[in-house]
Every structure is written in structure tokens, then in C-alpha cells.
N, CA, C and O atoms as a DFTB+ gen file, in Angstrom:
536 C
 N C O
     1  1     -39.348      76.381      45.628
     2  2     -38.491      76.510      44.597
     3  2     -39.084      75.456      43.484
     4  3     -39.025      74.280      43.844
     5  1     -39.649      75.703      42.176
     6  2     -39.534      74.412      41.469
     7  2     -38.428      74.420      40.728
     8  3     -37.716      75.373      40.412
     9  1     -38.315      73.051      40.422
    10  2     -37.011      72.270      39.738
    11  2     -36.741      73.244      38.368
    12  3     -35.542      73.339      38.105
    13  1     -37.296      73.695      37.807
    14  2     -36.837      74.447      36.329
    15  2     -36.815      76.026      36.778
    16  3     -36.209      76.779      36.016
    17  1     -37.312      76.495      37.736
    18  2     -36.953      77.820      38.115
    19  2     -35.462      77.909      37.999
    20  3     -34.683      76.970      38.161
    21  1     -35.082      79.442      37.627
    22  2     -33.840      79.602      37.605
    23  2     -33.152      79.985      38.920
    24  3     -33.811      80.517      39.813
    25  1     -31.870      79.736      39.061
    26  2     -31.142      80.130      40.502
    27  2     -31.033      81.328      40.882
    28  3     -30.338      82.160      40.299
    29  1     -31.643      81.522      41.799
    30  2     -31.523      83.219      42.342
    31  2     -30.585      83.807      42.988
    32  3     -30.542      84.983      43.349
    33  1     -29.710      82.854      43.159
    34  2     -28.067      83.106      44.049
    35  2     -27.260      83.171      43.212
    36  3     -27.497      82.425      42.262
    37  1     -26.216      83.859      43.123
    38  2     -25.160      84.063      42.150
    39  2     -23.576      83.226      42.909
    40  3     -22.990      82.211      42.533
    41  1     -23.280      84.148      44.055
    42  2     -21.995      83.974      44.481
    43  2     -22.187      84.758      46.291
    44  3     -23.081      85.476      46.738
    45  1     -21.116      84.297      46.843
    46  2     -20.899      84.749      47.977
    47  2     -19.546      85.425      48.281
    48  3     -18.540      84.740      48.099
    49  1     -19.349      87.200      48.902
    50  2     -18.179      87.737      48.994
    51  2     -18.148      87.839      50.587
    52  3     -19.019      88.486      51.170
    53  1     -17.389      87.355      51.101
    54  2     -17.365      87.578      52.553
    55  2     -16.328      89.102      52.821
    56  3     -15.213      89.240      52.316
    57  1     -16.858      89.907      53.520
    58  2     -15.881      91.178      53.382
    59  2     -14.978      91.184      54.836
    60  3     -15.617      91.202      55.887
    61  1     -13.619      91.169      54.878
    62  2     -12.602      90.937      56.347
    63  2     -12.218      92.126      56.445
    64  3     -11.555      92.720      55.594
    65  1     -12.624      92.594      57.550
    66  2     -12.059      93.940      58.408
    67  2     -10.406      93.806      58.365
    68  3      -9.895      92.712      58.605
    69  1      -9.735      94.758      58.105
    70  2      -8.307      94.794      58.106
    71  2      -7.956      96.127      58.631
    72  3      -8.681      97.119      58.571
    73  1      -6.612      96.051      59.227
    74  2      -5.958      97.266      59.808
    75  2      -5.222      98.210      58.745
    76  3      -5.055      99.427      58.818
    77  1      -4.753      97.153      57.546
    78  2      -4.251      97.880      56.643
    79  2      -4.302      97.596      55.475
    80  3      -3.463      96.731      55.226
    81  1      -5.218      98.070      54.097
    82  2      -5.554      97.268      52.835
    83  2      -4.622      97.182      52.249
    84  3      -4.614      96.375      51.319
    85  1      -3.502      97.927      52.517
    86  2      -2.598      97.964      51.338
    87  2      -1.518      96.512      51.814
    88  3      -1.063      95.664      51.046
    89  1      -1.368      96.589      53.023
    90  2      -0.448      95.306      53.693
    91  2      -1.222      94.373      53.531
    92  3      -0.606      93.363      53.192
    93  1      -2.444      94.206      53.622
    94  2      -3.216      92.754      53.454
    95  2      -3.436      92.301      51.872
    96  3      -3.568      91.099      51.641
    97  1      -3.483      93.442      50.573
    98  2      -2.931      93.125      49.505
    99  2      -1.987      92.587      49.135
   100  3      -2.008      91.662      48.323
   101  1      -0.757      93.162      49.770
   102  2       0.517      92.562      49.419
   103  2       0.453      91.018      49.671
   104  3       0.523      90.067      48.893
   105  1       0.284      91.105      51.123
   106  2       0.016      89.819      51.404
   107  2      -0.817      88.700      50.330
   108  3      -0.199      87.939      49.586
   109  1      -1.917      88.744      50.388
   110  2      -2.692      88.089      49.510
   111  2      -2.234      87.911      48.220
   112  3      -2.415      86.848      47.627
   113  1      -1.522      89.076      47.612
   114  2      -1.257      88.729      45.894
   115  2       0.203      88.158      45.822
   116  3       0.481      87.331      44.953
   117  1       1.413      88.720      46.992
   118  2       2.627      88.109      46.641
   119  2       2.690      86.869      47.161
   120  3       3.159      85.984      46.445
   121  1       2.204      86.520      48.605
   122  2       2.327      85.340      49.027
   123  2       1.413      84.300      48.868
   124  3       1.763      83.121      48.930
   125  1       0.039      84.725      48.628
   126  2      -0.874      83.728      48.342
   127  2      -1.375      83.495      46.828
   128  3      -2.239      82.680      46.504
   129  1      -0.709      84.320      45.998
   130  2      -0.991      84.168      44.743
   131  2      -2.228      84.505      44.382
   132  3      -2.522      83.952      43.322
   133  1      -3.365      85.401      44.950
   134  2      -4.786      85.995      44.742
   135  2      -4.130      87.130      43.571
   136  3      -3.005      87.619      43.466
   137  1      -5.269      87.277      42.839
   138  2      -5.248      88.475      41.778
   139  2      -6.264      89.429      42.356
   140  3      -7.416      89.164      42.701
   141  1      -5.592      90.664      42.404
   142  2      -6.269      91.864      42.992
   143  2      -7.637      92.484      41.935
   144  3      -7.462      92.879      40.782
   145  1      -8.686      92.456      42.491
   146  2      -9.710      92.573      41.468
   147  2      -9.922      94.204      41.243
   148  3     -10.210      94.819      40.216
   149  1      -9.679      94.656      42.547
   150  2     -10.024      96.399      42.580
   151  2      -9.229      96.817      43.702
   152  3      -8.549      96.056      44.390
   153  1      -9.378      98.452      43.910
   154  2      -9.190      98.821      44.833
   155  2      -9.710     100.008      44.625
   156  3      -9.767     100.537      43.515
   157  1     -10.236     100.639      45.965
   158  2     -11.261     101.789      46.000
   159  2     -10.837     102.655      47.235
   160  3     -10.373     102.141      48.253
   161  1     -11.024     103.982      47.081
   162  2     -10.779     104.983      47.870
   163  2      -9.538     105.657      47.888
   164  3      -8.439     105.178      47.608
   165  1      -9.837     106.942      48.282
   166  2      -8.229     107.536      48.211
   167  2      -8.000     108.494      49.456
   168  3      -8.502     109.615      49.534
   169  1      -7.349     108.037      50.225
   170  2      -6.377     106.714      50.350
   171  2      -7.253     105.271      50.347
   172  3      -8.176     105.045      51.129
   173  1      -6.878     104.544      49.532
   174  2      -7.409     103.171      49.312
   175  2      -7.522     102.552      50.849
   176  3      -6.667     102.533      51.734
   177  1      -8.936     102.032      50.846
   178  2      -9.666     101.569      52.412
   179  2     -10.390     100.513      51.999
   180  3     -11.026      99.882      52.843
   181  1     -10.430     100.076      50.442
   182  2     -11.133      99.245      50.176
   183  2     -10.727      98.340      49.322
   184  3     -10.264      98.938      48.351
   185  1     -10.652      97.023      49.160
   186  2     -10.290      95.967      47.636
   187  2     -10.655      95.122      47.723
   188  3     -11.282      94.899      48.759
   189  1     -10.526      94.025      46.689
   190  2     -11.000      92.704      46.428
   191  2      -9.789      91.891      45.909
   192  3      -8.830      92.309      45.260
   193  1     -10.032      90.717      46.313
   194  2      -8.854      89.754      45.698
   195  2      -9.667      88.584      45.600
   196  3     -10.655      88.301      46.277
   197  1      -9.017      87.797      44.473
   198  2      -9.803      86.621      44.257
   199  2      -8.556      85.525      43.506
   200  3      -7.457      85.900      43.098
   201  1      -8.969      84.435      43.478
   202  2      -8.221      83.356      43.020
   203  2      -8.928      82.312      42.664
   204  3      -9.795      81.850      43.407
   205  1      -8.666      81.842      41.564
   206  2      -9.896      80.784      40.541
   207  2     -10.487      81.002      40.389
   208  3     -10.562      82.177      40.029
   209  1     -11.794      80.135      40.454
   210  2     -13.118      80.438      39.641
   211  2     -14.043      81.126      40.825
   212  3     -14.867      81.963      40.455
   213  1     -13.937      80.783      42.365
   214  2     -14.874      81.068      43.034
   215  2     -14.722      81.872      44.205
   216  3     -15.597      82.449      44.852
   217  1     -13.025      81.811      44.455
   218  2     -12.627      82.244      46.038
   219  2     -12.436      83.496      45.812
   220  3     -11.577      83.878      45.017
   221  1     -13.201      84.295      46.470
   222  2     -13.242      85.970      46.301
   223  2     -13.824      86.368      47.690
   224  3     -14.781      85.875      48.288
   225  1     -12.718      87.737      48.169
   226  2     -13.312      88.331      49.361
   227  2     -12.688      89.716      49.204
   228  3     -11.699      90.039      48.546
   229  1     -13.546      90.505      50.011
   230  2     -13.122      91.831      50.194
   231  2     -12.446      92.523      51.516
   232  3     -12.700      92.217      52.681
   233  1     -11.744      93.289      51.174
   234  2     -11.058      94.001      52.009
   235  2     -11.456      95.292      52.813
   236  3     -11.614      96.281      52.097
   237  1     -11.606      95.437      53.868
   238  2     -12.308      96.525      54.560
   239  2     -11.338      97.175      55.362
   240  3     -11.098      96.486      56.354
   241  1     -10.516      98.499      55.322
   242  2      -9.879      98.798      56.260
   243  2     -10.776      99.371      57.080
   244  3     -11.595     100.217      56.721
   245  1     -10.627      98.858      58.391
   246  2     -11.118      99.513      59.948
   247  2     -10.431     100.557      60.398
   248  3      -9.246     100.250      60.526
   249  1     -10.705     101.893      60.756
   250  2     -10.375     102.869      61.638
   251  2      -9.662     102.533      62.867
   252  3     -10.115     101.649      63.594
   253  1      -8.500     103.208      63.191
   254  2      -8.030     102.458      64.697
   255  2      -9.095     102.791      65.926
   256  3      -8.989     102.275      67.039
   257  1     -10.301     103.879      65.500
   258  2     -11.065     103.857      66.614
   259  2     -12.496     102.800      66.655
   260  3     -13.410     102.639      67.464
   261  1     -12.171     102.262      65.463
   262  2     -13.363     101.351      65.247
   263  2     -13.158     100.107      65.652
   264  3     -14.033      99.400      66.152
   265  1     -11.825      99.726      65.430
   266  2     -10.828      98.154      65.438
   267  2     -11.385      97.620      66.798
   268  3     -11.694      96.438      66.951
   269  1     -11.512      98.728      67.939
   270  2     -11.988      97.986      69.533
   271  2     -13.557      97.238      69.518
   272  3     -13.950      96.379      70.307
   273  1     -14.393      97.906      68.254
   274  2     -15.800      97.455      68.280
   275  2     -16.136      96.667      67.178
   276  3     -17.155      95.977      67.151
   277  1     -15.236      96.746      66.167
   278  2     -16.011      95.734      64.755
   279  2     -14.907      94.960      64.517
   280  3     -15.105      94.299      63.497
   281  1     -13.816      94.740      65.007
   282  2     -12.636      94.091      64.712
   283  2     -13.001      92.682      65.271
   284  3     -13.107      92.632      66.496
   285  1     -13.209      91.544      64.583
   286  2     -13.285      90.334      65.004
   287  2     -12.763      89.410      63.750
   288  3     -13.286      89.248      62.647
   289  1     -11.824      88.983      64.171
   290  2     -11.056      88.060      63.105
   291  2     -11.680      87.013      62.679
   292  3     -12.203      86.426      63.625
   293  1     -11.934      86.320      61.299
   294  2     -12.917      85.698      60.893
   295  2     -11.987      84.261      60.763
   296  3     -10.847      84.044      61.172
   297  1     -12.855      83.451      60.092
   298  2     -12.455      81.930      59.664
   299  2     -12.951      81.752      58.322
   300  3     -14.172      81.833      58.184
   301  1     -12.310      81.548      57.406
   302  2     -12.749      80.904      55.907
   303  2     -12.049      79.781      55.580
   304  3     -10.819      79.731      55.585
   305  1     -13.048      78.532      55.188
   306  2     -12.426      77.451      54.755
   307  2     -12.373      77.584      53.355
   308  3     -13.334      78.096      52.781
   309  1     -11.420      77.210      52.738
   310  2     -11.212      77.395      51.447
   311  2     -11.334      76.058      50.606
   312  3     -10.414      75.298      50.910
   313  1     -12.132      75.560      49.698
   314  2     -11.715      73.788      49.295
   315  2     -10.908      74.072      47.916
   316  3     -11.451      74.781      47.069
   317  1      -9.660      73.547      47.686
   318  2      -9.531      73.880      46.525
   319  2      -9.090      72.359      45.570
   320  3      -9.299      71.243      46.045
   321  1      -8.711      72.486      44.730
   322  2      -8.407      71.078      43.938
   323  2      -7.469      70.145      44.298
   324  3      -7.531      68.952      44.002
   325  1      -6.621      70.659      44.918
   326  2      -5.331      69.943      44.989
   327  2      -4.393      70.515      46.395
   328  3      -3.286      71.040      46.272
   329  1      -4.963      70.331      47.482
   330  2      -4.609      70.835      48.902
   331  2      -2.616      70.766      48.790
   332  3      -1.770      71.629      49.024
   333  1      -2.509      69.419      48.360
   334  2      -0.837      69.031      48.659
   335  2       0.035      70.418      47.719
   336  3       0.937      71.100      48.205
   337  1      -0.477      70.555      46.428
   338  2       0.002      71.508      45.585
   339  2      -0.156      72.669      45.988
   340  3       0.857      73.306      45.699
   341  1      -0.914      73.310      46.523
   342  2      -1.229      74.395      47.323
   343  2      -0.445      74.712      48.400
   344  3       0.144      75.793      48.421
   345  1      -0.337      73.777      49.467
   346  2       0.520      73.546      50.591
   347  2       2.049      73.756      50.585
   348  3       2.795      74.268      51.419
   349  1       2.313      73.106      49.179
   350  2       3.930      73.244      48.752
   351  2       4.121      74.745      48.258
   352  3       5.094      75.406      48.620
   353  1       3.221      75.202      47.484
   354  2       3.277      76.525      46.979
   355  2       3.539      77.628      47.809
   356  3       4.451      78.447      47.697
   357  1       2.257      77.543      49.023
   358  2       2.281      78.474      50.119
   359  2       3.759      78.600      50.793
   360  3       4.322      79.677      50.990
   361  1       4.455      76.937      51.210
   362  2       5.567      76.967      51.553
   363  2       6.842      77.569      51.104
   364  3       7.780      78.020      51.761
   365  1       6.638      77.462      49.725
   366  2       7.746      77.993      48.695
   367  2       7.895      79.711      49.105
   368  3       8.947      80.347      49.176
   369  1       6.767      80.116      49.298
   370  2       6.574      81.369      49.350
   371  2       6.556      81.876      50.947
   372  3       6.278      83.057      51.154
   373  1       6.839      81.030      52.026
   374  2       7.372      81.330      52.961
   375  2       6.336      81.401      53.710
   376  3       6.637      81.934      54.778
   377  1       4.797      80.990      53.622
   378  2       4.005      81.082      54.339
   379  2       3.921      80.242      55.726
   380  3       4.147      79.032      55.737
   381  1       3.571      80.988      56.922
   382  2       3.523      80.250      57.977
   383  2       2.444      79.301      58.325
   384  3       1.376      79.888      58.498
   385  1       2.405      78.473      58.426
   386  2       1.175      77.399      58.897
   387  2       0.893      77.537      60.605
   388  3       1.772      77.585      61.466
   389  1      -0.534      77.583      60.814
   390  2      -0.592      77.435      62.049
   391  2      -1.440      76.198      62.707
   392  3      -1.840      76.100      63.867
   393  1      -1.622      75.120      61.419
   394  2      -2.095      74.260      61.659
   395  2      -1.319      72.996      60.534
   396  3      -1.668      72.981      59.353
   397  1      -0.582      72.292      60.898
   398  2       0.175      71.233      59.689
   399  2      -0.972      70.379      59.025
   400  3      -1.979      69.954      59.591
   401  1      -0.530      70.182      57.416
   402  2      -1.410      69.579      56.770
   403  2      -1.524      68.454      57.213
   404  3      -0.545      67.946      57.760
   405  1      -2.875      67.660      57.098
   406  2      -3.081      66.437      57.510
   407  2      -4.678      65.933      57.100
   408  3      -5.609      66.717      56.917
   409  1      -4.759      64.551      57.007
   410  2      -6.193      64.130      56.861
   411  2      -6.920      64.098      58.338
   412  3      -6.557      63.464      59.328
   413  1      -7.967      64.903      58.203
   414  2      -8.803      65.155      59.431
   415  2     -10.112      64.043      59.326
   416  3     -10.649      63.654      58.289
   417  1     -10.443      63.666      60.718
   418  2     -11.466      62.821      60.779
   419  2     -12.681      63.208      60.175
   420  3     -13.530      62.360      59.902
   421  1     -12.850      64.422      59.936
   422  2     -14.191      65.015      59.217
   423  2     -13.949      64.753      57.617
   424  3     -14.746      65.299      56.854
   425  1     -12.855      63.919      57.038
   426  2     -13.237      63.496      55.678
   427  2     -11.982      64.537      54.941
   428  3     -11.515      63.911      53.990
   429  1     -11.428      65.656      55.057
   430  2     -10.932      66.701      54.451
   431  2      -9.528      66.399      55.014
   432  3      -9.274      66.142      56.191
   433  1      -8.481      66.486      53.778
   434  2      -7.166      67.036      54.094
   435  2      -6.968      68.276      53.912
   436  3      -7.165      68.641      52.753
   437  1      -6.481      69.472      55.014
   438  2      -6.233      70.604      55.479
   439  2      -5.478      71.134      56.165
   440  3      -5.144      70.504      57.169
   441  1      -4.966      72.296      55.978
   442  2      -3.940      72.875      56.578
   443  2      -4.502      74.711      56.960
   444  3      -5.320      75.373      56.321
   445  1      -3.777      75.089      58.100
   446  2      -4.697      76.064      58.380
   447  2      -3.290      77.331      58.700
   448  3      -2.278      77.131      59.372
   449  1      -3.741      78.785      57.856
   450  2      -2.540      79.888      58.140
   451  2      -3.384      80.732      58.618
   452  3      -4.603      80.565      58.587
   453  1      -2.714      81.863      59.175
   454  2      -3.478      83.074      59.462
   455  2      -2.818      84.140      58.939
   456  3      -1.590      84.229      58.973
   457  1      -3.648      85.088      58.378
   458  2      -3.073      86.438      57.596
   459  2      -2.719      87.257      58.781
   460  3      -2.834      86.933      59.963
   461  1      -2.214      88.506      58.223
   462  2      -1.836      89.493      59.105
   463  2      -2.390      90.091      60.272
   464  3      -1.779      90.503      61.258
   465  1      -3.694      90.093      60.038
   466  2      -4.965      90.324      60.946
   467  2      -5.858      89.314      61.646
   468  3      -7.064      89.453      61.850
   469  1      -5.002      88.142      62.030
   470  2      -5.393      87.266      62.475
   471  2      -6.650      86.075      61.891
   472  3      -7.051      85.066      62.472
   473  1      -7.036      86.596      60.630
   474  2      -8.295      85.769      59.900
   475  2      -7.712      84.344      59.707
   476  3      -6.501      84.191      59.543
   477  1      -8.410      83.504      59.723
   478  2      -7.749      82.162      59.933
   479  2      -8.155      81.715      58.322
   480  3      -9.242      82.058      57.859
   481  1      -7.455      81.147      57.749
   482  2      -7.641      80.220      56.265
   483  2      -7.800      78.979      56.405
   484  3      -6.655      78.569      56.593
   485  1      -8.483      78.119      56.435
   486  2      -8.224      76.790      56.520
   487  2      -8.552      76.174      55.061
   488  3      -9.671      76.351      54.579
   489  1      -7.625      75.497      54.413
   490  2      -7.733      75.278      52.884
   491  2      -7.422      73.465      53.012
   492  3      -6.531      72.909      53.654
   493  1      -8.334      72.943      52.290
   494  2      -8.228      72.048      52.136
   495  2      -9.155      71.144      50.777
   496  3      -9.847      71.794      49.993
   497  1      -9.052      69.826      50.681
   498  2      -9.615      68.953      49.733
   499  2     -10.218      67.892      50.594
   500  3      -9.713      67.374      51.590
   501  1     -11.696      67.588      49.902
   502  2     -12.135      66.409      50.485
   503  2     -11.335      65.011      50.074
   504  3     -10.853      64.815      48.959
   505  1     -11.285      64.071      51.192
   506  2     -10.063      63.030      50.834
   507  2     -10.550      62.242      49.840
   508  3      -9.744      61.450      49.351
   509  1     -12.006      62.254      49.280
   510  2     -12.693      61.373      48.324
   511  2     -12.136      62.203      46.940
   512  3     -12.105      61.498      45.931
   513  1     -11.782      63.331      46.806
   514  2     -11.045      63.770      45.558
   515  2      -9.508      63.449      45.509
   516  3      -8.880      63.226      44.474
   517  1      -9.098      63.459      46.533
   518  2      -7.471      63.341      46.352
   519  2      -7.079      61.948      45.746
   520  3      -7.598      60.917      46.174
   521  1      -6.002      61.945      44.580
   522  2      -5.839      60.656      43.902
   523  2      -5.363      59.246      44.701
   524  3      -5.436      58.137      44.172
   525  1      -4.860      59.486      46.076
   526  2      -4.289      58.336      46.681
   527  2      -5.441      58.101      47.648
   528  3      -5.231      57.288      48.548
   529  1      -6.698      58.732      47.584
   530  2      -7.691      57.921      48.172
   531  2      -8.904      58.012      47.367
   532  3     -10.016      58.285      47.818
   533  1      -8.658      57.794      46.290
   534  2      -9.588      57.695      45.097
   535  2      -9.635      55.978      44.995
   536  3     -10.307      55.429      44.122
């Protein structure tokens, strides 16, 4: 691609399989502070959440018959500007951690949570971006 050519790619939106879209929306909105972008279906079986400028994903309800074949928990690494602040916010909301906050050998300060469907969210900030490491 030429240096002066316009970018062709805009953004990425992962689609997470969930067992109950309404319950997942409740968790992401009330506990994790995500905005609900849209809900779809009657009854609702698809929705989208977003937080910040570029962190968004869709939630797709998987029927009980399909859960055995197509349901695999995913891992999302979410970069934030201040992991310490997000960590405190989540603790205040009663979010359980599956891995405590800490500085990792790979140069990121992060922590891990698991949503009600077993999807892992690893939330972190590069050490070089944190004030105490600048």
C-alpha cells in the first residue's frame, strides 16, 4: 500500500457468544460501565456494548442446542489509559477478579476478570504509560 493511500480498515468488533443476552447486557452495563449501543431481536438475542473511543463488542445469544457445538469462551485484551483507576472502579462495583492487578514481565500492568459466560477480559496499560513508570 502506498504511504499516501487512505486506510481501508476502520475497526474490529468481536462477537461473543452468550447464554443470555439480557443478563450479559446487565453485567456489562451495570457492573463494567459499558454503554449499550443497540439491542436486536424479539425476543432480544443480539446486542452491542461500547466503552470509550474504541472498545466495542457484540453479544450473540446462542441457543441451548448450539451451546455444545459453538460456545467457546473467548479472551479479550482491553487496553485502557489508567488501569489503576479502572481496577478501583470495578472493585467498587463488586466485580470479582480472576487474576489480581500487577506489573507483568511483558511490560503491562493488568488484571483479569471473567464474565458470566466465562469470557476472560484482561484489562491493562503499558507500563511506560503509567505515571509511576514514566
